[in-house]
Tab-separated table of N, CA, C and O in Angstrom:
chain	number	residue	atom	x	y	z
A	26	UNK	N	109.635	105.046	72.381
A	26	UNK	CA	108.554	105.236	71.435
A	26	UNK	C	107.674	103.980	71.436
A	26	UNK	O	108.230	102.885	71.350
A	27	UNK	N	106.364	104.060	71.527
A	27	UNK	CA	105.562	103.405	71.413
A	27	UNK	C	104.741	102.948	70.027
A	27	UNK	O	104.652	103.896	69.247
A	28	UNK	N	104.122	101.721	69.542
A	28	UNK	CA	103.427	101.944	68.424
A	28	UNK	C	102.300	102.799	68.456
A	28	UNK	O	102.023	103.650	67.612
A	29	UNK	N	101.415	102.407	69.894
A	29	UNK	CA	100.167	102.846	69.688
A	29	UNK	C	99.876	102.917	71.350
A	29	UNK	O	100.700	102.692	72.237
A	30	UNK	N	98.559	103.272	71.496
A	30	UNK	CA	98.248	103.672	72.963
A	30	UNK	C	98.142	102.734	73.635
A	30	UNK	O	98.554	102.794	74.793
A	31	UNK	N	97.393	101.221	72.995
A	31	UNK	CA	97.641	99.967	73.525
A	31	UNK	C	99.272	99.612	73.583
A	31	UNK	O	99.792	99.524	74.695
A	32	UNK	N	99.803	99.478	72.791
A	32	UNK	CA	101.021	99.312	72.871
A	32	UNK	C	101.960	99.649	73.677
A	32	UNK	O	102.935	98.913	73.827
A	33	UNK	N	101.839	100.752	74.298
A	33	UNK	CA	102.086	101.460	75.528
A	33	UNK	C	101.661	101.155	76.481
A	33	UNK	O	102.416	100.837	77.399
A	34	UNK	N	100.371	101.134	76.622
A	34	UNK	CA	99.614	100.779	78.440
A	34	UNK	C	99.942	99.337	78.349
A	34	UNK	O	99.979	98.937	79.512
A	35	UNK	N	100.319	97.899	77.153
A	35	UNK	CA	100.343	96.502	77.458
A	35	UNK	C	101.847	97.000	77.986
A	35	UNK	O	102.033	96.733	79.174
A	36	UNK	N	102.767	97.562	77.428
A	36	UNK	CA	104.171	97.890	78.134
A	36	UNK	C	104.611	98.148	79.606
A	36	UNK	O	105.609	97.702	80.172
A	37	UNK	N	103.557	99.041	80.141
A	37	UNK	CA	103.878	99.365	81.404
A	37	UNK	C	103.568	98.333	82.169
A	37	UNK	O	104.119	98.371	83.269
A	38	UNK	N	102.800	97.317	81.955
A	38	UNK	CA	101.806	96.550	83.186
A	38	UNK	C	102.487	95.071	82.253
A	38	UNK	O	101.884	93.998	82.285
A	39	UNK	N	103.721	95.241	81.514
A	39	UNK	CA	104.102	93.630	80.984
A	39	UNK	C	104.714	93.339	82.139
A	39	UNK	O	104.925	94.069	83.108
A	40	UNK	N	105.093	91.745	81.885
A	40	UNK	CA	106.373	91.439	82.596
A	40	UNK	C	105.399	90.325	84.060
A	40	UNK	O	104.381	90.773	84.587
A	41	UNK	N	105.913	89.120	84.403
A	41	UNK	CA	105.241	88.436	85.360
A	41	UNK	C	104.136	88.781	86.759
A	41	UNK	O	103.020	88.473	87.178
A	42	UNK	N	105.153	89.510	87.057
A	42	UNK	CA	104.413	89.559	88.253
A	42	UNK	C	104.077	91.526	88.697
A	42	UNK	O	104.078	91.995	89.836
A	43	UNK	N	103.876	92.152	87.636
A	43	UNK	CA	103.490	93.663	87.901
A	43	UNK	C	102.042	93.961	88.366
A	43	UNK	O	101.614	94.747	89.210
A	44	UNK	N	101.351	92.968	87.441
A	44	UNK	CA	99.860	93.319	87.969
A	44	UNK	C	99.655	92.552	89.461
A	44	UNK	O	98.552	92.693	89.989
A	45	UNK	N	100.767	91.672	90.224
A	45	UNK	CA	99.933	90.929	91.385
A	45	UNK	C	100.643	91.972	91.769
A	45	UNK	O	99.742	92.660	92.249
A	46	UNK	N	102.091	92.888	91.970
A	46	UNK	CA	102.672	94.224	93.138
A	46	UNK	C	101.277	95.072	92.683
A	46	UNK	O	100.345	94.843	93.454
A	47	UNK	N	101.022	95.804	91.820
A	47	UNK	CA	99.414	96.780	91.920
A	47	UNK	C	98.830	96.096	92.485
A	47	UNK	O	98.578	96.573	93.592
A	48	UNK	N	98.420	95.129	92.338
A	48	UNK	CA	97.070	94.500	93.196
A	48	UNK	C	97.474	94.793	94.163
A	48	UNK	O	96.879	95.805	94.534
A	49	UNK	N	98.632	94.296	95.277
A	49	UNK	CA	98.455	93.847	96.457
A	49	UNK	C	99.032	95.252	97.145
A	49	UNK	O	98.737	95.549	98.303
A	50	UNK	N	100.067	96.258	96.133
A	50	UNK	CA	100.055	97.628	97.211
A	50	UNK	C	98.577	98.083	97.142
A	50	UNK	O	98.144	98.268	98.279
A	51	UNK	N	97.494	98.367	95.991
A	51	UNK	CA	96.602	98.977	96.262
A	51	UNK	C	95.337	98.330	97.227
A	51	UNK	O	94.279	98.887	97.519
A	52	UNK	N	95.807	96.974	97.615
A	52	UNK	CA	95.077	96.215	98.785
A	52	UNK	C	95.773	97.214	100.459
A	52	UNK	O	95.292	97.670	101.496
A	53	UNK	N	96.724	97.141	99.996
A	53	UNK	CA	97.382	97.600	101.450
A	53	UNK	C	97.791	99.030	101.370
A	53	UNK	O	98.643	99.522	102.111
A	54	UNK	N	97.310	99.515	100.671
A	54	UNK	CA	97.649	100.738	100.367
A	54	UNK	C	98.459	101.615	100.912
A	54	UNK	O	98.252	102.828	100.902
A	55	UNK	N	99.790	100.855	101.608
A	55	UNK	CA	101.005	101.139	101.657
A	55	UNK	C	101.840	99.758	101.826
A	55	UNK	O	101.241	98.744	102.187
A	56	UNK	N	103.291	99.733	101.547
A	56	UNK	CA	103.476	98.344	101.458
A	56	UNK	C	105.237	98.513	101.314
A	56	UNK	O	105.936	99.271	100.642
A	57	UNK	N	105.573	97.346	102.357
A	57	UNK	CA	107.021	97.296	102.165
A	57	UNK	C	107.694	96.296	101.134
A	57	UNK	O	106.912	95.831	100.304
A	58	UNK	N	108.673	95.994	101.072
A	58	UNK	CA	109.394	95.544	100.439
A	58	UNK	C	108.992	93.472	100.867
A	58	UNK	O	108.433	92.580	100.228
A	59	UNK	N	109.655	93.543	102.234
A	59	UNK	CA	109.588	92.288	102.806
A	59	UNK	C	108.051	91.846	102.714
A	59	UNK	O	107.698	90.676	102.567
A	60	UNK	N	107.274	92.832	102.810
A	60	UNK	CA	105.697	92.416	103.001
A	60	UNK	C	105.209	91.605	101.537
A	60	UNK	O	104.556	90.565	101.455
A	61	UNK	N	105.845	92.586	100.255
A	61	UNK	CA	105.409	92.103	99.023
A	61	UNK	C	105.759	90.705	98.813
A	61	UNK	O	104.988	89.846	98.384
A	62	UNK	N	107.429	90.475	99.270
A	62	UNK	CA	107.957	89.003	99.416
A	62	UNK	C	107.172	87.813	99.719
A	62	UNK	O	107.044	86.831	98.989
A	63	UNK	N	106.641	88.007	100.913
A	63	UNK	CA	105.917	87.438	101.672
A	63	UNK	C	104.513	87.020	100.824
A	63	UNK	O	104.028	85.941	100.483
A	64	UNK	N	104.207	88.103	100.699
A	64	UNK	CA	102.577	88.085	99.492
A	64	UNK	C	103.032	87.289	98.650
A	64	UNK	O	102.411	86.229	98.579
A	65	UNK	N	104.420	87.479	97.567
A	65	UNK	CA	104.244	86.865	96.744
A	65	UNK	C	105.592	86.459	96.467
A	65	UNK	O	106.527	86.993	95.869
A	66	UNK	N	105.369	84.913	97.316
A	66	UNK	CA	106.235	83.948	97.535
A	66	UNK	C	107.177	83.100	96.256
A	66	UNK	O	108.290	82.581	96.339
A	67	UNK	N	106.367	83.191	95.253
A	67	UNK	CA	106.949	82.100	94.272
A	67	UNK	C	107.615	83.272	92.903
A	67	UNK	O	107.610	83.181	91.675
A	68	UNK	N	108.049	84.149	93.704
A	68	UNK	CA	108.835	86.082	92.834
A	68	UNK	C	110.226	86.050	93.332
A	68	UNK	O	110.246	86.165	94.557
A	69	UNK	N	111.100	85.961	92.932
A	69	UNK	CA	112.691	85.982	93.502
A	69	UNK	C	113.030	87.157	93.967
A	69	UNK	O	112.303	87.998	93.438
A	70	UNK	N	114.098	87.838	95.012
A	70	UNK	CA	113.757	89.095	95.351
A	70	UNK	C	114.213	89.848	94.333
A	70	UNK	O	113.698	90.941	94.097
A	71	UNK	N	115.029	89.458	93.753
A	71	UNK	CA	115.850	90.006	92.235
A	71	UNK	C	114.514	90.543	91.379
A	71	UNK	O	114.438	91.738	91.090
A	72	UNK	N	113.922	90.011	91.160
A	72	UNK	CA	112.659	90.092	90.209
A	72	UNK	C	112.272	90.943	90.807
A	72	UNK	O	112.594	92.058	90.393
A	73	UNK	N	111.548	90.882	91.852
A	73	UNK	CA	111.016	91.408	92.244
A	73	UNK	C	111.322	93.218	92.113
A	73	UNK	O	110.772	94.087	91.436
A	74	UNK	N	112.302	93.253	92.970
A	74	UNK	CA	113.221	94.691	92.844
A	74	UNK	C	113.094	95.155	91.289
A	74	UNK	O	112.662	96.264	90.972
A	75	UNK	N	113.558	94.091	90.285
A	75	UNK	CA	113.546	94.990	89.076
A	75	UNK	C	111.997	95.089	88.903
A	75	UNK	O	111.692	96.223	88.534
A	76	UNK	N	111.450	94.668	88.979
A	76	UNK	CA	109.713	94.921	88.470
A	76	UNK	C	109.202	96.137	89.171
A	76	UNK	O	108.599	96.948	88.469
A	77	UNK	N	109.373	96.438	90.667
A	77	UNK	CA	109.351	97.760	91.479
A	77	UNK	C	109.702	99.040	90.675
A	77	UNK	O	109.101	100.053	90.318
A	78	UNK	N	111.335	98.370	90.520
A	78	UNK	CA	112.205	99.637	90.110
A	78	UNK	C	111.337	100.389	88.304
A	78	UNK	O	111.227	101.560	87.939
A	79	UNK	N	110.934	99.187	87.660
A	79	UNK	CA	110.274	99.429	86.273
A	79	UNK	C	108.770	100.254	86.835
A	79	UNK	O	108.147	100.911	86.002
A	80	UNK	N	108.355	100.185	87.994
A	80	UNK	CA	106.870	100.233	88.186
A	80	UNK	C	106.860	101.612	88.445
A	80	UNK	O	105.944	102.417	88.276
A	81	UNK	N	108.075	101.793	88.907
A	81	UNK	CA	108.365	103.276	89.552
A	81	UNK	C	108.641	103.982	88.608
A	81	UNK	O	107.868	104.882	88.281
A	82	UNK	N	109.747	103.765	87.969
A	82	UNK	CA	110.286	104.191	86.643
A	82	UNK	C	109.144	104.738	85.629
A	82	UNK	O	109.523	105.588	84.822
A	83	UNK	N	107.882	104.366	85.590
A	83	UNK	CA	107.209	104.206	84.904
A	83	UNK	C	106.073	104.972	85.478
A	83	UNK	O	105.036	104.765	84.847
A	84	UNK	N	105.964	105.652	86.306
A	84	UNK	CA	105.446	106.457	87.412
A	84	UNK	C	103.816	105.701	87.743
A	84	UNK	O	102.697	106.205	87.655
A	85	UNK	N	104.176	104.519	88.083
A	85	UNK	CA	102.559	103.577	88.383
A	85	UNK	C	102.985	103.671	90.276
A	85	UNK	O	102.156	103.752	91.182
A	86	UNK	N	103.884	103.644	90.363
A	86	UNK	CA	104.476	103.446	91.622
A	86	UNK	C	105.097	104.747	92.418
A	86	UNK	O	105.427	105.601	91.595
A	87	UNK	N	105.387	105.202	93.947
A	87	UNK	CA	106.497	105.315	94.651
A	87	UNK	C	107.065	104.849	95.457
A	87	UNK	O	106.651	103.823	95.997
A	88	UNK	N	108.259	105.467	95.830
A	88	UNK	CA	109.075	104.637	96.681
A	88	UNK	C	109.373	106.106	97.820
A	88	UNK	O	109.778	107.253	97.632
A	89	UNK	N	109.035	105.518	98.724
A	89	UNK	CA	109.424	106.411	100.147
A	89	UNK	C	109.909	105.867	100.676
A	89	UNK	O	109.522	104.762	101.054
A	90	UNK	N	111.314	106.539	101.041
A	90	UNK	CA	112.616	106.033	102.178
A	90	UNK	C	112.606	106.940	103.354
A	90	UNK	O	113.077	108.069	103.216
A	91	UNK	N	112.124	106.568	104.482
A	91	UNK	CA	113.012	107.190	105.702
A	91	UNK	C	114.385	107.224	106.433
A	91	UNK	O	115.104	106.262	106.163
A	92	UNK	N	114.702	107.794	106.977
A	92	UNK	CA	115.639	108.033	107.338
A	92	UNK	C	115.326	106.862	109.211
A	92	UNK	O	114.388	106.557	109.948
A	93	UNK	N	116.866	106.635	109.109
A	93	UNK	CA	116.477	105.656	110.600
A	93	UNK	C	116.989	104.310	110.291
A	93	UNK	O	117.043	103.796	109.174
A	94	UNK	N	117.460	103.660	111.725
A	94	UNK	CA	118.192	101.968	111.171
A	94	UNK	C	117.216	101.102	111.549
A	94	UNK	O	116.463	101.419	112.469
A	95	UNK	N	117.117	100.177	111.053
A	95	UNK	CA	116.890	100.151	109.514
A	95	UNK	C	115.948	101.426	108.274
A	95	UNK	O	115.101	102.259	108.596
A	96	UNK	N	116.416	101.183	107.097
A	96	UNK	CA	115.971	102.642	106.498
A	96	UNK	C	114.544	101.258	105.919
A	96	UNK	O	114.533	100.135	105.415
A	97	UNK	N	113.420	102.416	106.471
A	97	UNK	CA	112.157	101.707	105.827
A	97	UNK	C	111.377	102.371	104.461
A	97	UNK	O	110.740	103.409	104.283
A	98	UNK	N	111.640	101.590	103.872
A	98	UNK	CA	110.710	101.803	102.504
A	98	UNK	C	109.774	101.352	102.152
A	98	UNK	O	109.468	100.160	102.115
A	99	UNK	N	109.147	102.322	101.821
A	99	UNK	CA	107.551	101.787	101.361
A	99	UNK	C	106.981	102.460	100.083
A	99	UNK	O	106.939	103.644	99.751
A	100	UNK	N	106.575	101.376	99.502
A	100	UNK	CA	106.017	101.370	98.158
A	100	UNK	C	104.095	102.357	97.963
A	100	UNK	O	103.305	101.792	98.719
A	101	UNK	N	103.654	103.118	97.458
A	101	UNK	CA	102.396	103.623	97.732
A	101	UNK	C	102.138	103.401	95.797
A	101	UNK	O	103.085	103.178	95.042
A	102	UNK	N	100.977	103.502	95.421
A	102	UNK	CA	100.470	103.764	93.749
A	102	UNK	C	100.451	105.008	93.989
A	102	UNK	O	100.389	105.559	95.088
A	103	UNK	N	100.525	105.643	92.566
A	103	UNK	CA	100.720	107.309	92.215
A	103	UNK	C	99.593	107.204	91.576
A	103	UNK	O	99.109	106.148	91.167
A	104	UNK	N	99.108	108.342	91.459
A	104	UNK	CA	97.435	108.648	90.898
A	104	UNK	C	97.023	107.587	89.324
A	104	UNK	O	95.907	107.257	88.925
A	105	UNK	N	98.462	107.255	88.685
A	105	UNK	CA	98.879	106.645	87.372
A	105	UNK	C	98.636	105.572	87.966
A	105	UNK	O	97.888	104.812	87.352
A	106	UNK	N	98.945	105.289	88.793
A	106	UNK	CA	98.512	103.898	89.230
A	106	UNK	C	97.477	103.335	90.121
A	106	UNK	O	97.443	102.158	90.480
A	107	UNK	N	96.892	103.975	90.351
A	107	UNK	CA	95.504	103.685	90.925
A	107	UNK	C	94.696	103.862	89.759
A	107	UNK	O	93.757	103.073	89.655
A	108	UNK	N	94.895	105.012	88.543
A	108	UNK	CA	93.626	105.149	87.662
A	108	UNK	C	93.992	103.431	86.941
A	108	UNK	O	93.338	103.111	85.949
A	109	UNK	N	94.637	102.811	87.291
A	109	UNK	CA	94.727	101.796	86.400
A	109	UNK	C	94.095	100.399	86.947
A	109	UNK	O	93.822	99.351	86.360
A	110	UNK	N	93.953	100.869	88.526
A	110	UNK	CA	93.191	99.994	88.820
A	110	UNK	C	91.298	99.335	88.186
A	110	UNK	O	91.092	98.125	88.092
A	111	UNK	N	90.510	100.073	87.944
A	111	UNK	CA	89.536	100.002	87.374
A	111	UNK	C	90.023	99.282	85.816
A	111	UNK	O	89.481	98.234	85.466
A	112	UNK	N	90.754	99.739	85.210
A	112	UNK	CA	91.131	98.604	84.197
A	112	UNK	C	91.585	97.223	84.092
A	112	UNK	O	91.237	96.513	83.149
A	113	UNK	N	92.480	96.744	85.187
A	113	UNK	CA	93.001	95.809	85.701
A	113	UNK	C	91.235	94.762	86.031
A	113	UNK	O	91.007	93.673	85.504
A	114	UNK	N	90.445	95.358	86.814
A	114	UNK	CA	89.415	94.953	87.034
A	114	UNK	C	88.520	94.561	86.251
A	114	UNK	O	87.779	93.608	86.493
A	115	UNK	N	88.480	95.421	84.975
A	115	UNK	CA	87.949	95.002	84.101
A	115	UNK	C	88.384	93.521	83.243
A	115	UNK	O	87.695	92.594	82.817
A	116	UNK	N	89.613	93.749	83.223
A	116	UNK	CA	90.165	92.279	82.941
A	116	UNK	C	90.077	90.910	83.659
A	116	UNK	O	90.072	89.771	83.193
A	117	UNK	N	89.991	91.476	85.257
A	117	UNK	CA	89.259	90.561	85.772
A	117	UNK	C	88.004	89.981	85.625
A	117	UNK	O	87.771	88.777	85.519
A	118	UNK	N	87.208	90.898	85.624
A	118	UNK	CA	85.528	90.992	85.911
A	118	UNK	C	85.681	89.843	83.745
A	118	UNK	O	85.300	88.677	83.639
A	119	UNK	N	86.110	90.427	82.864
A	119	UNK	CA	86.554	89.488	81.662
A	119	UNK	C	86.649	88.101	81.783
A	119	UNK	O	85.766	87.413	81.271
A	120	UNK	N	88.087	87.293	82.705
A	120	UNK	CA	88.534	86.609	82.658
A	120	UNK	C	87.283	85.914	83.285
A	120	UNK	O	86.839	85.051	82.528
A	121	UNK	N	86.609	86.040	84.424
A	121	UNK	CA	85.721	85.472	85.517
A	121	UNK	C	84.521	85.146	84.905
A	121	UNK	O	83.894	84.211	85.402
A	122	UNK	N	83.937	85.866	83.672
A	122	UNK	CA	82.861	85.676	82.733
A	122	UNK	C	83.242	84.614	81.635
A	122	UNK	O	82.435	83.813	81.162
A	123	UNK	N	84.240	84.681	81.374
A	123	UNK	CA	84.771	84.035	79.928
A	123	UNK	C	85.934	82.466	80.277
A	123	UNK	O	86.495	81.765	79.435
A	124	UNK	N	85.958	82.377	81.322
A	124	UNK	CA	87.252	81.436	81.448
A	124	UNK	C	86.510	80.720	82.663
A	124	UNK	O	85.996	81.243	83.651
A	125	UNK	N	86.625	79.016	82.218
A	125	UNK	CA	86.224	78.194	83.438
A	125	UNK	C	87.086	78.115	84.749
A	125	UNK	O	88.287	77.859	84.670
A	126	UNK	N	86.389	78.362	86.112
A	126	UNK	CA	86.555	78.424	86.747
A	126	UNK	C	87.844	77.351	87.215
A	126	UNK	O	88.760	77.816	87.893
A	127	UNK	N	87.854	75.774	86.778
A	127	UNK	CA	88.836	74.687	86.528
A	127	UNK	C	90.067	75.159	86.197
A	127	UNK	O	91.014	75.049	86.976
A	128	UNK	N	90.186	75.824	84.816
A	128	UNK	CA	91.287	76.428	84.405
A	128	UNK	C	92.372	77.707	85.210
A	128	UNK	O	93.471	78.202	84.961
A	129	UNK	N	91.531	77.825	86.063
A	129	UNK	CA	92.463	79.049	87.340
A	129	UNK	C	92.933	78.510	88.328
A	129	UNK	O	92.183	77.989	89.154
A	130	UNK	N	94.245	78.507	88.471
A	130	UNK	CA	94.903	78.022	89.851
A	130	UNK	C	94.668	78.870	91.137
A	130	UNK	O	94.863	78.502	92.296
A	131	UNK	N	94.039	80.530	90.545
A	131	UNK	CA	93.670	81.366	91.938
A	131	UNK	C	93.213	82.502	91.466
A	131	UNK	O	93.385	82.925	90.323
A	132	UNK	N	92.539	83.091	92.463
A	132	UNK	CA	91.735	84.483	91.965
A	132	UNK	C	92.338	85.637	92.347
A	132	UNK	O	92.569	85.700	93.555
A	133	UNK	N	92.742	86.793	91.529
A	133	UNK	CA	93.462	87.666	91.999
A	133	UNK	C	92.244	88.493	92.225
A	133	UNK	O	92.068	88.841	93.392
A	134	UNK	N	91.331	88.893	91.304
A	134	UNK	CA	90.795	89.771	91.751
A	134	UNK	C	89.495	89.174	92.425
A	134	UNK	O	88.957	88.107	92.129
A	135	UNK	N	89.062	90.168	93.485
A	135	UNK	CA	87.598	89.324	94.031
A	135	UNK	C	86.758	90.646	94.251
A	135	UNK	O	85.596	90.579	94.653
């Protein structure tokens, strides 16, 4: 149960590092596991996995497994998670108007 509709959409997209996995599957708009690692180096794989597993859970995300050795999985956004892209942006397009450029260690969105 949620309080409110904000309360809900800040829920799905809480937590460190959820909005840089959206960003960077809907950059690559398909995306493995090792690839996200790689992207985003300073995420433990532990974390990582649970933030996936919540993203999915939460239907912003899927997860496609093939069959084959090694079994490859790949992460895609579900329609829930792409409509969320344009919001995410907006917070960008926010932060980039309102916050000195000094104060950012890096730009997620461009």
């Amino acid at each position: 149960m949620y309080l409110n509709e904000f309360d809900a959409t800040m829920k799905l997209i809480q937590g460190k590092w959820k909005i840089y996995i959206i960003y960077y599957i809907h950059e690559q708009d398909t995306t493995r596991f090792n690839q996200l690692s790689r992207d985003l180096p300073d995420v433990s794989r532990k974390t990582l996995t649970l933030q996936l597993r919540q993203l999915e859970a939460d239907g912003l995300i899927s997860r496609l497994t093939t069959s084959g050795y090694p079994l490859k999985v790949e992460y895609h956004l579900t329609p829930d998670g792409l409509s969320m892209i344009p919001v995410l942006d907006m917070i960008c397009d926010w932060g980039n108007d309102h916050i000195s450029p000094d104060l950012l260690a890096a730009k997620l969105c461009d």
